[in-house]
Amino acid sequence: MKKTRGGGDEAGRFAYEGLDRVIHEKARLGVLTSLVAHPKGLLFGDLKQLCGLTDGNLSRHLQILQEAHLVETVKTFESNRPQTTCRITAEGRKQFLDYLTVLEQVVRDAAAATRSEEASSSPLGLAST
Amino acid sequence: MKKTRGGGDEAGRFAYEGLDRVIHEKARLGVLTSLVAHPKGLLFGDLKQLCGLTDGNLSRHLQILQEAHLVETVKTFESNRPQTTCRITAEGRKQFLDYLTVLEQVVRDAAAATRSEEASSSPLGLAST
């Protein structure tokens, strides 16, 4: 059993500071994963389909991602019809990769935790005084 | 390049419906990972340390997790001092494992996406008409 009491070396072990809330939100996580997979950009409508979002929801999340400089949108015309292409920025890619490192740690911790369950023996997990 | 346009077979590919918002929130993800690692329970103070949370924040998140029946708290006395022990429920463990399966998929998708970047060649990622 690892020592955790009294702010010891395990303090903050599961704080996951690197899980940036702008990226971690479920819909935005899907948007960024889609855009990382398509670095040259995705049309708004294609991104909407991939992420299973409504127009309004995708617009709202794109705005938050743009304000954080993680994503950029470019308006173009195709056969006289306006189109919006969404792209991840270099900064967005960097921050997403940093986030991914923490997310991989979460998965490793959680997988290890579920495996170690049967090995636990202390009555309340930790000493209580 | 995979087909994504027009609600084809890739629609919702990055929707990640299984990322339950009750579990996915950053602080609660830390709380649940801690509790899965200590199935016999953790004292409130130890859990607070592990997750790097304040009393107020941990209380608020525990209440949400209790209302979702994922976590239970037990009040006991130790040397006449009241103590709160937090434990994950059987239902909480089950839902956390389901969540973890989706989270692992996110990590796989994102890792694959970052690797496939250089292979992408279509000017805007997808056809536009």
Coordinates of C-alpha atoms in Angstrom, one line a residue:
Chain A
M1 CA 0.0 0.0 0.0
K2 CA 1.4 3.4 -1.0
K3 CA 1.7 6.1 1.6
T4 CA -0.7 9.0 1.0
R5 CA -1.5 10.5 4.4
G6 CA -0.5 14.0 5.5
G7 CA 0.5 15.5 2.2
G8 CA 3.2 12.9 1.6
D9 CA 4.8 12.0 -1.6
E10 CA 1.5 10.9 -3.1
A11 CA -0.2 14.3 -2.6
G12 CA -1.8 15.4 -5.9
R13 CA -1.1 11.9 -7.4
F14 CA -4.6 12.0 -9.0
A15 CA -5.0 15.7 -9.5
Y16 CA -4.3 15.5 -13.3
E17 CA -3.4 19.2 -13.6
G18 CA -2.6 18.8 -17.3
L19 CA -6.2 17.9 -18.2
D20 CA -6.9 21.4 -19.7
R21 CA -10.6 22.0 -19.4
V22 CA -10.8 23.6 -22.8
I23 CA -9.6 20.4 -24.4
H24 CA -11.0 17.8 -21.9
E25 CA -14.7 18.7 -22.5
K26 CA -16.3 15.7 -24.3
A27 CA -17.5 17.5 -27.5
R28 CA -14.3 19.5 -27.9
L29 CA -12.2 16.4 -27.4
G30 CA -14.0 14.9 -30.3
V31 CA -13.6 18.0 -32.4
L32 CA -9.8 18.2 -31.7
T33 CA -9.3 14.5 -32.4
S34 CA -11.1 14.9 -35.7
L35 CA -9.0 17.9 -36.6
V36 CA -5.7 16.3 -35.6
A37 CA -6.6 13.4 -37.9
H38 CA -7.2 15.9 -40.7
P39 CA -4.5 18.5 -40.4
K40 CA -5.4 20.2 -43.7
G41 CA -8.8 20.9 -42.3
L42 CA -12.4 19.7 -42.4
L43 CA -15.5 21.4 -43.7
F44 CA -17.9 22.5 -41.0
G45 CA -20.5 20.0 -42.2
D46 CA -18.1 17.1 -42.2
L47 CA -16.8 17.9 -38.7
K48 CA -20.4 18.2 -37.5
Q49 CA -21.2 14.7 -38.8
L50 CA -18.0 13.1 -37.4
C51 CA -18.7 14.5 -34.0
G52 CA -22.4 14.0 -33.9
L53 CA -23.0 17.6 -33.1
T54 CA -25.7 20.1 -34.1
D55 CA -24.8 23.3 -36.0
G56 CA -25.3 25.4 -32.8
N57 CA -23.2 23.1 -30.6
L58 CA -20.3 22.9 -33.0
S59 CA -20.3 26.7 -33.5
R60 CA -20.2 27.2 -29.8
H61 CA -17.4 24.8 -29.2
L62 CA -15.4 26.1 -32.2
Q63 CA -15.7 29.6 -30.8
I64 CA -14.2 28.4 -27.4
L65 CA -11.4 26.6 -29.3
Q66 CA -10.7 29.7 -31.5
E67 CA -10.5 32.0 -28.4
A68 CA -7.9 29.6 -27.0
H69 CA -6.1 29.8 -30.3
L70 CA -6.3 26.0 -30.7
V71 CA -8.4 26.0 -33.9
E72 CA -8.8 28.4 -36.8
T73 CA -11.6 28.7 -39.4
V74 CA -11.4 29.9 -42.9
K75 CA -14.3 31.0 -45.0
T76 CA -14.2 30.3 -48.7
F77 CA -16.6 30.0 -51.6
E78 CA -17.2 26.8 -53.6
S79 CA -19.5 27.2 -56.7
N80 CA -20.7 30.5 -55.2
R81 CA -21.7 28.8 -51.9
P82 CA -19.9 29.9 -48.7
Q83 CA -18.0 27.2 -46.9
T84 CA -16.2 27.1 -43.6
T85 CA -13.1 25.0 -43.2
C86 CA -11.9 24.3 -39.7
R87 CA -8.3 23.5 -38.9
I88 CA -6.2 22.8 -35.9
T89 CA -3.4 25.4 -35.3
A90 CA 0.3 24.5 -34.6
E91 CA -0.3 25.7 -31.0
G92 CA -3.5 23.5 -30.8
R93 CA -1.6 20.5 -32.0
K94 CA 1.1 21.0 -29.4
Q95 CA -1.4 21.5 -26.6
F96 CA -3.4 18.5 -27.7
L97 CA -0.3 16.3 -27.6
D98 CA 0.5 17.6 -24.1
Y99 CA -3.1 16.8 -23.1
L100 CA -2.9 13.4 -24.6
T101 CA 0.2 12.5 -22.5
V102 CA -1.8 13.2 -19.4
L103 CA -4.8 11.3 -20.7
E104 CA -2.6 8.3 -21.3
Q105 CA -1.5 8.5 -17.7
V106 CA -5.1 8.6 -16.5
V107 CA -5.8 5.4 -18.5
R108 CA -2.7 3.7 -17.2
D109 CA -3.5 4.7 -13.6
A110 CA -7.1 3.6 -13.9
A111 CA -6.2 0.3 -15.6
A112 CA -3.6 -0.4 -12.9
A113 CA -6.1 0.5 -10.2
T114 CA -8.7 -1.9 -11.4
R115 CA -6.1 -4.6 -11.6
S116 CA -4.7 -4.0 -8.1
E117 CA -8.1 -4.2 -6.4
E118 CA -7.9 -7.8 -5.2
A119 CA -4.4 -7.2 -3.8
S120 CA -5.7 -4.5 -1.4
S121 CA -5.9 -5.7 2.2
S122 CA -6.0 -2.7 4.6
P123 CA -9.5 -2.4 6.3
L124 CA -10.1 1.2 5.2
G125 CA -7.5 1.4 2.6
L126 CA -5.3 3.6 4.7
A127 CA -4.5 4.1 8.4
S128 CA -6.9 6.5 10.1
T129 CA -5.0 8.2 12.8
Chain B
M1 CA -8.5 8.8 -46.6
K2 CA -11.7 7.6 -44.9
K3 CA -15.1 8.5 -46.2
T4 CA -16.9 10.9 -43.9
R5 CA -19.2 13.0 -46.1
G6 CA -22.9 13.0 -46.1
G7 CA -23.6 11.1 -42.9
G8 CA -21.8 8.0 -44.2
D9 CA -20.3 5.2 -42.2
E10 CA -18.1 7.6 -40.3
A11 CA -20.9 9.7 -38.9
G12 CA -20.5 10.0 -35.1
R13 CA -17.0 8.5 -35.3
F14 CA -15.7 11.0 -32.8
A15 CA -18.9 11.6 -30.8
Y16 CA -17.7 9.5 -27.9
E17 CA -21.2 9.0 -26.4
G18 CA -19.8 6.8 -23.7
L19 CA -17.9 9.6 -22.1
D20 CA -20.4 10.1 -19.3
R21 CA -20.1 13.7 -18.1
V22 CA -20.5 12.8 -14.5
I23 CA -17.3 10.7 -14.7
H24 CA -15.4 12.7 -17.3
E25 CA -15.1 15.9 -15.4
K26 CA -11.5 16.3 -14.4
A27 CA -11.8 16.4 -10.6
R28 CA -14.3 13.6 -10.5
L29 CA -12.1 11.5 -12.8
G30 CA -9.3 11.8 -10.3
V31 CA -11.7 11.0 -7.4
L32 CA -12.9 7.9 -9.1
T33 CA -9.5 6.7 -10.1
S34 CA -8.3 7.1 -6.5
L35 CA -11.3 5.2 -5.2
V36 CA -11.0 2.4 -7.8
A37 CA -7.4 2.0 -6.6
H38 CA -8.7 1.8 -3.0
P39 CA -11.8 -0.3 -3.1
K40 CA -12.1 -0.5 0.7
G41 CA -12.4 3.2 0.9
L42 CA -10.4 6.3 1.6
L43 CA -10.7 8.9 4.3
F44 CA -12.0 12.2 3.1
G45 CA -8.7 13.9 4.0
D46 CA -6.6 11.3 2.2
L47 CA -8.8 11.6 -0.9
K48 CA -8.5 15.4 -0.8
Q49 CA -4.7 15.1 -0.7
L50 CA -4.5 12.6 -3.5
C51 CA -6.7 14.7 -5.8
G52 CA -5.3 18.1 -4.9
L53 CA -8.8 19.4 -4.0
T54 CA -10.1 21.8 -1.3
D55 CA -12.7 20.5 1.2
G56 CA -15.4 22.4 -0.5
N57 CA -14.6 21.2 -4.0
L58 CA -14.3 17.6 -2.9
S59 CA -17.6 17.8 -1.0
R60 CA -19.3 19.2 -4.1
H61 CA -18.0 16.5 -6.4
L62 CA -18.7 13.7 -3.9
Q63 CA -22.3 14.9 -3.7
I64 CA -22.6 14.7 -7.5
L65 CA -21.1 11.2 -7.5
Q66 CA -23.4 10.1 -4.6
E67 CA -26.5 11.3 -6.4
A68 CA -25.4 9.2 -9.4
H69 CA -24.9 6.3 -7.0
L70 CA -21.3 5.9 -8.1
V71 CA -19.8 6.6 -4.6
E72 CA -21.0 6.2 -1.0
T73 CA -19.7 7.8 2.1
V74 CA -19.8 6.3 5.6
K75 CA -19.4 8.4 8.8
T76 CA -17.6 6.8 11.7
F77 CA -15.8 7.8 14.9
E78 CA -12.1 7.3 15.6
S79 CA -11.0 8.3 19.1
N80 CA -14.2 10.3 19.4
R81 CA -13.5 12.3 16.3
P82 CA -15.9 12.0 13.4
Q83 CA -14.5 10.6 10.1
T84 CA -15.8 10.2 6.7
T85 CA -14.8 7.3 4.5
C86 CA -15.5 7.4 0.8
R87 CA -16.0 4.3 -1.3
I88 CA -16.8 3.5 -4.9
T89 CA -20.0 1.4 -5.2
A90 CA -20.3 -1.7 -7.3
E91 CA -22.4 0.3 -9.8
G92 CA -19.7 3.0 -9.8
R93 CA -17.0 0.5 -10.5
K94 CA -19.0 -1.0 -13.4
Q95 CA -19.7 2.5 -14.9
F96 CA -16.1 3.5 -14.4
L97 CA -14.9 0.5 -16.3
D98 CA -17.3 1.2 -19.2
Y99 CA -16.1 4.8 -19.3
L100 CA -12.5 3.6 -19.3
T101 CA -13.2 1.5 -22.4
V102 CA -14.3 4.6 -24.3
L103 CA -11.4 6.7 -22.9
E104 CA -8.9 4.1 -24.2
Q105 CA -10.6 4.4 -27.6
V106 CA -10.1 8.2 -27.5
V107 CA -6.4 7.7 -26.7
R108 CA -6.0 5.2 -29.5
D109 CA -7.9 7.5 -32.0
A110 CA -5.8 10.5 -31.0
A111 CA -2.5 8.6 -31.1
A112 CA -3.4 7.2 -34.5
A113 CA -4.5 10.6 -35.7
T114 CA -1.2 12.3 -34.8
R115 CA 0.7 9.5 -36.5
S116 CA -1.3 9.6 -39.7
E117 CA -0.8 13.4 -40.2
E118 CA 2.0 13.2 -42.7
A119 CA 0.2 10.6 -44.8
S120 CA -2.7 13.0 -45.4
S121 CA -2.7 14.5 -48.9
S122 CA -6.1 15.9 -49.8
P123 CA -6.0 19.7 -50.0
L124 CA -8.8 20.3 -47.6
G125 CA -8.9 16.9 -46.0
L126 CA -12.2 16.1 -47.8
A127 CA -14.0 16.8 -51.0
S128 CA -16.1 19.9 -50.8
T129 CA -19.1 19.3 -53.1

